[in-house]
mmCIF file of C-alpha atoms in Angstrom:
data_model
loop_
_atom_site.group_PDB
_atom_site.id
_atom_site.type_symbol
_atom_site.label_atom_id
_atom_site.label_comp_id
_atom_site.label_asym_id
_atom_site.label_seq_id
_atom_site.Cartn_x
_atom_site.Cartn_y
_atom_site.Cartn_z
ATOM 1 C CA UNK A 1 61.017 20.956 38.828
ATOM 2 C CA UNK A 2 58.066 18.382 38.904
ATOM 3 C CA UNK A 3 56.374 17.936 35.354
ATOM 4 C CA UNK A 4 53.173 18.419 34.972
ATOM 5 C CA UNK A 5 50.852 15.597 35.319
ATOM 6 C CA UNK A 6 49.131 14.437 32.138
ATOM 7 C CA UNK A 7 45.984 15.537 30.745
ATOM 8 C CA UNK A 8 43.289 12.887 30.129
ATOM 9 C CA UNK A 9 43.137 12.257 26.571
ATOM 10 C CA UNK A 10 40.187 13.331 24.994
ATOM 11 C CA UNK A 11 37.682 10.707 24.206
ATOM 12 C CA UNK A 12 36.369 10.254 20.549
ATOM 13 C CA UNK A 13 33.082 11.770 19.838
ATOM 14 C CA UNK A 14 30.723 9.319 18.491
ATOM 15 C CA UNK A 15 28.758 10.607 15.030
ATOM 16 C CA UNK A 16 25.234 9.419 14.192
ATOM 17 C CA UNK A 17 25.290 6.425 11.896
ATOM 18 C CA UNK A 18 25.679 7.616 8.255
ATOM 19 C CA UNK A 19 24.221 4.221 6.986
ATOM 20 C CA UNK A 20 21.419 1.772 8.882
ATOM 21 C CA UNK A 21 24.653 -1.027 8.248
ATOM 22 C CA UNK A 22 26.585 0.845 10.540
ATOM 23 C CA UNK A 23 24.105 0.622 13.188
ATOM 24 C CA UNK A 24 24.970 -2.488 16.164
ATOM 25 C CA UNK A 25 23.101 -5.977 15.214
ATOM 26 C CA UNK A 26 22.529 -4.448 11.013
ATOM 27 C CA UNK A 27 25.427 -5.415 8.914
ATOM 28 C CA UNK A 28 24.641 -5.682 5.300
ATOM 29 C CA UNK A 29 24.234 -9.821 4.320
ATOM 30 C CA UNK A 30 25.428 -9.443 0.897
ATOM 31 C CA UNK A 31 26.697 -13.239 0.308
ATOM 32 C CA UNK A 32 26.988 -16.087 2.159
ATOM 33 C CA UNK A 33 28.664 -16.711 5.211
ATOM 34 C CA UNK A 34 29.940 -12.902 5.322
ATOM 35 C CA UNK A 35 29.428 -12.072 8.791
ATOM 36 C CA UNK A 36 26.269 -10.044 7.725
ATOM 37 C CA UNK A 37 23.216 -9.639 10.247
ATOM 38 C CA UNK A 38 20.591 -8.952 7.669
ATOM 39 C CA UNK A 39 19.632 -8.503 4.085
ATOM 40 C CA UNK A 40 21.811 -5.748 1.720
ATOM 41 C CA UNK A 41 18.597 -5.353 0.231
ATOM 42 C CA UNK A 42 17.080 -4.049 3.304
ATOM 43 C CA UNK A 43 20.048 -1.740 4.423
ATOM 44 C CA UNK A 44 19.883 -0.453 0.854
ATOM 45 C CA UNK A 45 16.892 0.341 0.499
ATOM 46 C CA UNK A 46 16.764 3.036 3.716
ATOM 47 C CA UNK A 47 19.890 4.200 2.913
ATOM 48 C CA UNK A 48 18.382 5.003 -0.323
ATOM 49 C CA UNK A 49 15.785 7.211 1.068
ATOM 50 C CA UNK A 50 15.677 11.181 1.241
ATOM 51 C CA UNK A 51 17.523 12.331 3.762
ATOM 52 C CA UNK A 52 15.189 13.370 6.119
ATOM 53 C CA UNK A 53 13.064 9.941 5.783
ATOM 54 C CA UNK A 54 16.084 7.910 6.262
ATOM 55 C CA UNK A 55 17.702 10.117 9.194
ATOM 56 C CA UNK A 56 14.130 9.478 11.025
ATOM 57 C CA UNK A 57 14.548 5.533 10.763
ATOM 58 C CA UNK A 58 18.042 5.114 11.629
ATOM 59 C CA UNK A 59 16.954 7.280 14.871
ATOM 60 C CA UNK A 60 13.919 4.966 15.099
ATOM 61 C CA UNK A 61 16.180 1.784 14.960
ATOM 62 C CA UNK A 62 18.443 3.147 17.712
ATOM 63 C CA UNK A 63 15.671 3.417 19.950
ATOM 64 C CA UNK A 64 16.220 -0.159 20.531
ATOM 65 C CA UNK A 65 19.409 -1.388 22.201
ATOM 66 C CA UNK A 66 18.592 -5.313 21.405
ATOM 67 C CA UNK A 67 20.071 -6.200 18.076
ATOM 68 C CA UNK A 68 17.371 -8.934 17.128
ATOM 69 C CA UNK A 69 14.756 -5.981 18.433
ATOM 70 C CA UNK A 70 16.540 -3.349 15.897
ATOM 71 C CA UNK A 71 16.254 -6.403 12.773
ATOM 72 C CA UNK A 72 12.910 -6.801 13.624
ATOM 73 C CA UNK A 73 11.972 -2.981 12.739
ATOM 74 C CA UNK A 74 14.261 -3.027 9.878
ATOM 75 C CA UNK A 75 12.789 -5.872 8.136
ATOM 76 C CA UNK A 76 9.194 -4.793 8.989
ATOM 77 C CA UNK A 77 9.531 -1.141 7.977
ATOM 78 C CA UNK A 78 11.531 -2.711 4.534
ATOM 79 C CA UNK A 79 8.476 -4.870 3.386
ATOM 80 C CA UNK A 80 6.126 -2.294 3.810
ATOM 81 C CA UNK A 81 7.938 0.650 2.118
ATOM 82 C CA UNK A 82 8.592 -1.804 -0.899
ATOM 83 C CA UNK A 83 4.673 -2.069 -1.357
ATOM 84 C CA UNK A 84 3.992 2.154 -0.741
ATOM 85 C CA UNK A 85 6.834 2.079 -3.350
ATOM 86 C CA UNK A 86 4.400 -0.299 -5.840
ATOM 87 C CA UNK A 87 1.421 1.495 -4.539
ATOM 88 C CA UNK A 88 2.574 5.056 -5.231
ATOM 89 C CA UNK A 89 5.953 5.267 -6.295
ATOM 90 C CA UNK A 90 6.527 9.454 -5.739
ATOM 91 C CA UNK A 91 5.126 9.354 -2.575
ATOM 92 C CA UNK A 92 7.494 9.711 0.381
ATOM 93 C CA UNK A 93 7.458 7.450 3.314
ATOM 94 C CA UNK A 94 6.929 10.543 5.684
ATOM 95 C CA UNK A 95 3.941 11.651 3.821
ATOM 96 C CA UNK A 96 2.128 8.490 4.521
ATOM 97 C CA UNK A 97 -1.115 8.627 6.581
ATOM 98 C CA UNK A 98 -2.967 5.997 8.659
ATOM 99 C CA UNK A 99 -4.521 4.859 5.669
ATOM 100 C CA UNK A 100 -1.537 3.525 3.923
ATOM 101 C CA UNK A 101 -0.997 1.674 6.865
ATOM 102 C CA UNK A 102 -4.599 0.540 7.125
ATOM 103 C CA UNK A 103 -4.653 -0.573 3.619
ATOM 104 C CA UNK A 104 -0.731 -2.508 3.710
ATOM 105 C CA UNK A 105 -1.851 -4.659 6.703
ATOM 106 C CA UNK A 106 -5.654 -5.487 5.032
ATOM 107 C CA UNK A 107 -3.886 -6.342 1.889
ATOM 108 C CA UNK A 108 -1.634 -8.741 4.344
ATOM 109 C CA UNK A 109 -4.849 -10.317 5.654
ATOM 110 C CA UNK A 110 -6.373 -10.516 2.051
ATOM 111 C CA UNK A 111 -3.522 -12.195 0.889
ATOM 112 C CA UNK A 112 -3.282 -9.026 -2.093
ATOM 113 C CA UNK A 113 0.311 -8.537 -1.005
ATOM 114 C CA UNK A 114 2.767 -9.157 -4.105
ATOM 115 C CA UNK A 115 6.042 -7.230 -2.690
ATOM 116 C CA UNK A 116 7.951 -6.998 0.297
ATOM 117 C CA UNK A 117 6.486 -10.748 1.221
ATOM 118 C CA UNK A 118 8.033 -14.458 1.127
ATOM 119 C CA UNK A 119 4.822 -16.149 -0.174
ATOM 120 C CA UNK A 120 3.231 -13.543 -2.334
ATOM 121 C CA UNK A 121 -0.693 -14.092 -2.570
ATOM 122 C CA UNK A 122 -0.582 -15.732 0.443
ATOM 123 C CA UNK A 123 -2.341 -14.605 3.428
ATOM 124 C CA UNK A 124 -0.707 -13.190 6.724
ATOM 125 C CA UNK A 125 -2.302 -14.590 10.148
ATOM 126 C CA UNK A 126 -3.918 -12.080 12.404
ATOM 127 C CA UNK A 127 -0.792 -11.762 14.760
ATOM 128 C CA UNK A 128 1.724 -11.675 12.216
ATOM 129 C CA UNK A 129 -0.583 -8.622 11.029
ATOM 130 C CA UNK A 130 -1.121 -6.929 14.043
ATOM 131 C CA UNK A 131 2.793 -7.229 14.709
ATOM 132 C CA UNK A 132 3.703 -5.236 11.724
ATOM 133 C CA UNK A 133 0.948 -3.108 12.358
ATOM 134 C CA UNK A 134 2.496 -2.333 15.859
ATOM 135 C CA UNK A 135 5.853 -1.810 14.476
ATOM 136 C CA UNK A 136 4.840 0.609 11.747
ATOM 137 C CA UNK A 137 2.967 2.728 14.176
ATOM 138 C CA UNK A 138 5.823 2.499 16.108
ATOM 139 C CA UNK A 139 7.812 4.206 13.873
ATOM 140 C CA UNK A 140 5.470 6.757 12.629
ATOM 141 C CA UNK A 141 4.917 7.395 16.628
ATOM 142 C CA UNK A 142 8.568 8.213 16.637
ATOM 143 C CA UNK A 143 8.617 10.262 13.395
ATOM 144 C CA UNK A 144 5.896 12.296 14.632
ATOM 145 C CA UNK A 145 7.224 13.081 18.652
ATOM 146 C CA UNK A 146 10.493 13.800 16.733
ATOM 147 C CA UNK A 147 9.173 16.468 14.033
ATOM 148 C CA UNK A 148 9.917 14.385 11.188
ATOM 149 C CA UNK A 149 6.071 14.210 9.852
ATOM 150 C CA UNK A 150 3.736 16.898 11.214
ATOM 151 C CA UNK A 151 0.960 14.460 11.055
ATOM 152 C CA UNK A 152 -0.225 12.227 13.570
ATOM 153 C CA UNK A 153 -0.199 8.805 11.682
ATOM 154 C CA UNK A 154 -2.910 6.417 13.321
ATOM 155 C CA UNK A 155 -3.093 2.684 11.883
ATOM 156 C CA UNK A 156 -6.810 1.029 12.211
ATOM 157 C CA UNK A 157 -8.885 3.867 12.526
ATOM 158 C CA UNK A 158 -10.758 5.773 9.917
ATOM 159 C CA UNK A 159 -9.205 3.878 7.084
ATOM 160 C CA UNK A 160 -10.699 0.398 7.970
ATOM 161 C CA UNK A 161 -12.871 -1.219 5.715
ATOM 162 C CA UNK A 162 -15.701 0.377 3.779
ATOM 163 C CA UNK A 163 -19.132 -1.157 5.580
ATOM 164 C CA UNK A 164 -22.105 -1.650 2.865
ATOM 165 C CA UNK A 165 -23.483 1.603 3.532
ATOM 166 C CA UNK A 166 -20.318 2.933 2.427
ATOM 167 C CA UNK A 167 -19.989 0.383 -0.984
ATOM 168 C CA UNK A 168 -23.602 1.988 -1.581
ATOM 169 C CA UNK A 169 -22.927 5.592 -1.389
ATOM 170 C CA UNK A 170 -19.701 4.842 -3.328
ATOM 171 C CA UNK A 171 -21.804 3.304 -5.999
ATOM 172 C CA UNK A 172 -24.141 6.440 -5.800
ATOM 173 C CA UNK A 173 -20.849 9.019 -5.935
ATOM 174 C CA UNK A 174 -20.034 6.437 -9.065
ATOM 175 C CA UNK A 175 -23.764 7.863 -11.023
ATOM 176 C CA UNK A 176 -23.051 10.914 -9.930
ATOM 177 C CA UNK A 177 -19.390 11.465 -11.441
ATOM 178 C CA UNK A 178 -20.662 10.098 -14.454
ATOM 179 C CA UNK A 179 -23.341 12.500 -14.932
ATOM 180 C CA UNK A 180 -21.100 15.297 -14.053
ATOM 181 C CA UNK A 181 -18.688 14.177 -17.332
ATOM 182 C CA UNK A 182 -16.278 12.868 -15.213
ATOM 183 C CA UNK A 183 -16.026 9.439 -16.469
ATOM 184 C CA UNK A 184 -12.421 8.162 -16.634
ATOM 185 C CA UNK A 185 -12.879 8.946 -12.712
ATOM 186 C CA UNK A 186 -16.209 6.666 -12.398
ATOM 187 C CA UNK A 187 -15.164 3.818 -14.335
ATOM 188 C CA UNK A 188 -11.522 3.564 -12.734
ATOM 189 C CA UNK A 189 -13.337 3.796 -9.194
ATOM 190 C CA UNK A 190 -16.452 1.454 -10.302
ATOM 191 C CA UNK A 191 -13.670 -1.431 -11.992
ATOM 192 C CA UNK A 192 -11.640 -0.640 -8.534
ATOM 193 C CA UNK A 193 -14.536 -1.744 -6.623
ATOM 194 C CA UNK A 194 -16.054 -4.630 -8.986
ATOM 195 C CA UNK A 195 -12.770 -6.607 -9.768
ATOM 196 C CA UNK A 196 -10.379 -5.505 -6.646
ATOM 197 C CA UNK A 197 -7.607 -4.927 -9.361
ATOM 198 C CA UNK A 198 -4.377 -3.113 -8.565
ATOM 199 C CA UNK A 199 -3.817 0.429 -10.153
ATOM 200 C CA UNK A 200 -0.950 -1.132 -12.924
ATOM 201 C CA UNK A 201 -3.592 -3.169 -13.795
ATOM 202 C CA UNK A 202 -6.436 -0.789 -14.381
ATOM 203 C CA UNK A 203 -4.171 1.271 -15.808
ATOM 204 C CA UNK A 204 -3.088 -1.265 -18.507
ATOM 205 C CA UNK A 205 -6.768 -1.924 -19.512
ATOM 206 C CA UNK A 206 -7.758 -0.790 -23.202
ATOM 207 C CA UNK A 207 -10.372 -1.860 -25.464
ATOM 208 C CA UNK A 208 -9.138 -5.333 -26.190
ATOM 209 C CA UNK A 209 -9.833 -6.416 -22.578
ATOM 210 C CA UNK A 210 -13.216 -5.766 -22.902
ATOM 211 C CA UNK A 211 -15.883 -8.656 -23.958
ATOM 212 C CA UNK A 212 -19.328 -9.657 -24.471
ATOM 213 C CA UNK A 213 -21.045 -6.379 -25.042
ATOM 214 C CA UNK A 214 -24.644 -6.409 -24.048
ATOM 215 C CA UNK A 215 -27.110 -4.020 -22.286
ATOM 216 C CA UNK A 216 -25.316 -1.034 -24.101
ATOM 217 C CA UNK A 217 -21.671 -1.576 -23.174
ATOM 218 C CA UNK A 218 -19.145 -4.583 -22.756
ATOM 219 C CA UNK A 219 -20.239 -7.027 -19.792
ATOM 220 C CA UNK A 220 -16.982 -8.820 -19.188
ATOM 221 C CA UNK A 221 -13.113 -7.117 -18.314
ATOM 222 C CA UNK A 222 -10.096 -8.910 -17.756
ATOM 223 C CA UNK A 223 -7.902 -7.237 -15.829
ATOM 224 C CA UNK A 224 -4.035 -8.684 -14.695
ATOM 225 C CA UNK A 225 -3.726 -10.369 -10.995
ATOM 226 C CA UNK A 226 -0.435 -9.768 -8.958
ATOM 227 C CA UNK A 227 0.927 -12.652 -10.893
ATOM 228 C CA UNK A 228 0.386 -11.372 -14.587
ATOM 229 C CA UNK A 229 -2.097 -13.928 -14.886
ATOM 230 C CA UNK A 230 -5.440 -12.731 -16.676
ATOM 231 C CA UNK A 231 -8.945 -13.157 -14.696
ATOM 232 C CA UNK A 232 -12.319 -12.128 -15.924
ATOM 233 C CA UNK A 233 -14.700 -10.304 -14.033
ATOM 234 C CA UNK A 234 -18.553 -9.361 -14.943
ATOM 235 C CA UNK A 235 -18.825 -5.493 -15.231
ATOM 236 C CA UNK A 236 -22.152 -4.066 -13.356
ATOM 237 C CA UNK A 237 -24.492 -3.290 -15.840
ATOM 238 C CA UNK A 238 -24.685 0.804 -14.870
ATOM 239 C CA UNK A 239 -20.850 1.162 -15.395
ATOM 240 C CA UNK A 240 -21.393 -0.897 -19.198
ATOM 241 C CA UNK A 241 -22.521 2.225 -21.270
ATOM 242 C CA UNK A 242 -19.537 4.088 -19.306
ATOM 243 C CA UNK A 243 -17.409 1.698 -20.486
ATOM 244 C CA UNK A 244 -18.327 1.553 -24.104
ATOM 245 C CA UNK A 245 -17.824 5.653 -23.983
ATOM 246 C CA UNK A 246 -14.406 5.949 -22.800
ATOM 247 C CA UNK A 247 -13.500 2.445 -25.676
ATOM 248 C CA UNK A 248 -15.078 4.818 -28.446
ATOM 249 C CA UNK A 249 -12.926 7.707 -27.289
ATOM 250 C CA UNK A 250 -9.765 5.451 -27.636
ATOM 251 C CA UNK A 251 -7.008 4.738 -30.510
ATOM 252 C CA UNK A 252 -6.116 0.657 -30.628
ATOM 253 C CA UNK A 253 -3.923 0.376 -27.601
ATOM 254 C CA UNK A 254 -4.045 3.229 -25.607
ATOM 255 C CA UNK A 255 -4.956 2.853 -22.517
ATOM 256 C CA UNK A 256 -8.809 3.310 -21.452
ATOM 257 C CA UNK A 257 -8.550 4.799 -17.721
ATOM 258 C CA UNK A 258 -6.672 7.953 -17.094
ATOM 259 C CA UNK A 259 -6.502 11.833 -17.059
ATOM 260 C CA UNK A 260 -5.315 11.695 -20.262
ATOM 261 C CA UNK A 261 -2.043 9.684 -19.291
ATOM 262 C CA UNK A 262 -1.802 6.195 -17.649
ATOM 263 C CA UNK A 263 -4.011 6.072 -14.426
ATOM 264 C CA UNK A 264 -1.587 6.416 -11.311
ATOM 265 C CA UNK A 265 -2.391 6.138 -7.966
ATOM 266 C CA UNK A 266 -2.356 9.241 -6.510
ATOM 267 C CA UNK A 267 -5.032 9.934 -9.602
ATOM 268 C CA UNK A 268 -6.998 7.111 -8.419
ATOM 269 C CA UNK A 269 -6.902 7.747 -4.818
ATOM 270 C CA UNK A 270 -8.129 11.764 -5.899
ATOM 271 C CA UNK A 271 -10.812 9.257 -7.585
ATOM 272 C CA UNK A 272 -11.883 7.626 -5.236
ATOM 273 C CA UNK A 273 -12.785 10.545 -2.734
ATOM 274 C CA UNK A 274 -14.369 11.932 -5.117
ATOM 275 C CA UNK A 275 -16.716 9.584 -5.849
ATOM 276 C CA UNK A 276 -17.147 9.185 -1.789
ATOM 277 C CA UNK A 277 -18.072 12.689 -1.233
ATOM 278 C CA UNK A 278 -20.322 12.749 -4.020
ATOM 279 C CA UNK A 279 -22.287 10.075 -2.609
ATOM 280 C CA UNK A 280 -22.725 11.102 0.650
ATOM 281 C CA UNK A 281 -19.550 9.524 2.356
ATOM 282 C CA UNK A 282 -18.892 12.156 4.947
ATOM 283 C CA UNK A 283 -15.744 13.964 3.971
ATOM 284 C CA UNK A 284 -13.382 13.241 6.882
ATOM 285 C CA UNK A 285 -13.960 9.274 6.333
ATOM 286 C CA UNK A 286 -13.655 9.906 2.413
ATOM 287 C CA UNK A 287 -10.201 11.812 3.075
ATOM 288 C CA UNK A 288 -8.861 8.997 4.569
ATOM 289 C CA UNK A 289 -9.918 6.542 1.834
ATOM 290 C CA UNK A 290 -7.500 4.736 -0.240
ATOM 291 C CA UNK A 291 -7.463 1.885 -3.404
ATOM 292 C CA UNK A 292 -5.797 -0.110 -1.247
ATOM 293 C CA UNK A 293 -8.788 -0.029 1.067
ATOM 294 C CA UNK A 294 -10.829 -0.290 -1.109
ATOM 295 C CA UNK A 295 -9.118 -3.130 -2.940
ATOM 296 C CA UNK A 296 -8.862 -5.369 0.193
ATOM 297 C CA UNK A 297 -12.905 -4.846 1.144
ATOM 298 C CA UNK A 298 -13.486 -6.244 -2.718
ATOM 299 C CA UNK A 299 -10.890 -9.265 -2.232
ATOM 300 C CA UNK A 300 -12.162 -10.181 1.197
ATOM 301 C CA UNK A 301 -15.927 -10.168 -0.235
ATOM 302 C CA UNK A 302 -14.992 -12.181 -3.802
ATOM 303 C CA UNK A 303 -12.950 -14.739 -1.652
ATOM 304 C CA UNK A 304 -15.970 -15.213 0.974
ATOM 305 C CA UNK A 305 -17.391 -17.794 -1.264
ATOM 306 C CA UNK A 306 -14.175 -19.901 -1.118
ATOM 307 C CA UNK A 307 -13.529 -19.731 2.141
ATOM 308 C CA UNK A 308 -17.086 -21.009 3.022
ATOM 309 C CA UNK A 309 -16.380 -23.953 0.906
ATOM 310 C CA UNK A 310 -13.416 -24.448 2.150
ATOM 311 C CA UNK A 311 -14.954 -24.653 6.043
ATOM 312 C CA UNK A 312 -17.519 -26.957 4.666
ATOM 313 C CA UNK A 313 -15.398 -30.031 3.729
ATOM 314 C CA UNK A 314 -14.801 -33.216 5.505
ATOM 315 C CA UNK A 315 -11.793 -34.957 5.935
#
């Protein structure tokens, strides 16, 4: 009797990657000289993500067979979830629209960026802008084809910066919360506008950091920068009497902007669009508004002045 010829072993089925380190080219760096292709942090912080969120970027990341390719995304897609992490900390990274991605890459420009960059408060050039624009859209491209997000995600579109017809009407919606007893909601949105501030930092504000009261209400607020420093800023003369309202409503202390809690930013944001509407902003561009926008339109103007300066000295 002949034996029977052998069977071809079966081969071993490869499983999805349960962590983005387990992915070709993305080794965890956790000291030096390990072997490691990039930061813990990085790998970390994805695998730290709800399921779903982090399930869609390790797919994203295997899109790309080149290991330097597959770093690239990873350390793109890390900086910028750090700052929607500082900008709204509940929100999940599927949930966020075009205008979170408009508003990360104009705070990049603006040089508003405090997380998730080497140099904070430095500007990014153009290209290295545009580059991590591409790559974000990238991913949310992916998310999207793949039924991750249901929303179409769409980076430099309606949430670009507001024009001056747009700061107008805002100012306008501003009046017109006020006179509708919503005032924690105009003064957060008129200070967001005036000084550029981050949400911490108008939610920190109380009665101390206001000076100089004149014209019915204090004409000077110091608000935090993204370095803890303090920096002054003159407070328009129509949002004065708001301020000296909400002050006389508050204990020592406590802060002065909120629905009755800390300002966040998903408060703000709600804010903000309603102020827009209520001036006129038509509602589809006033949807898509966010403090971040809004914040790096403010920057970009205040910094104008330096900038001009700066072109007009000699060496």
């Amino acid at each position: 009797m002949t034996e029977p010829s052998p069977q071809p072993s079966a081969q071993p089925r490869t499983s999805a990657p349960a962590s983005v380190g387990e992915i070709e080219g993305l080794r965890p760096r956790r000291r030096p000289g390990d072997g490691g292709d990039v930061s813990a942090a990085d790998v970390d912080l994805i695998d730290g993500l709800a399921p779903a969120a982090a399930k869609a970027v390790r797919a994203w990341l295997l899109e790309r067979s080149s290991a330097a390719a597959r770093q690239t995304r990873l350390q793109v897609l890390a900086a910028f979830l750090r700052w929607l992490r500082a900008s709204e900390s509940s929100l999940d990274p599927l949930a966020a629209t075009g205008a979170h991605l408009d508003a990360y890459c104009d705070a990049a420009l603006t040089g508003t960026l405090t997380v998730g960059v080497r140099r904070p408060g430095r500007p990014l050039s153009d290209t290295t802008v545009n580059r991590r624009r591409a790559v974000l859209s990238s991913f949310y491209a992916h998310a999207w084809r793949t039924g991750a997000v249901s929303h179409a995600v769409h980076a430099g579109s309606a949430g670009g910066p507001l024009t001056r017809e747009e700061r107008r009407l805002l100012r306008r919606g501003v009046a017109r919360l006020a006179a509708d007893g919503r005032t924690p909601e105009a003064v957060a949105v008129a200070l967001l506008e005036a000084t550029g501030a981050s949400v911490t930092a108008l939610a920190e504000l109380t009665a101390r950091d206001l000076r100089g009261y004149a014209g019915g209400g204090p004409a000077v607020v110091t608000v935090r920068d993204g370095n803890g420093h303090p920096v002054a800023f003159p407070v328009p003369a129509p949002v004065r009497p708001l301020l000296r309202e909400l002050s006389d409503t508050r204990m020592p202390g406590e802060p002065l902007i909120g629905p009755g809690r800390p300002a966040d930013a998903r408060w703000l944001a709600a804010a903000l669009v309603a102020a827009a509407v209520a001036g006129g902003v038509p509602r589809p561009r006033a949807e898509v508004l966010h403090p971040g926008v809004l914040r790096a339109t403010t920057v970009t103007e205040l910094l104008e002045p330096l900038r001009r300066d700066a072109g007009d000295l000699t060496f």
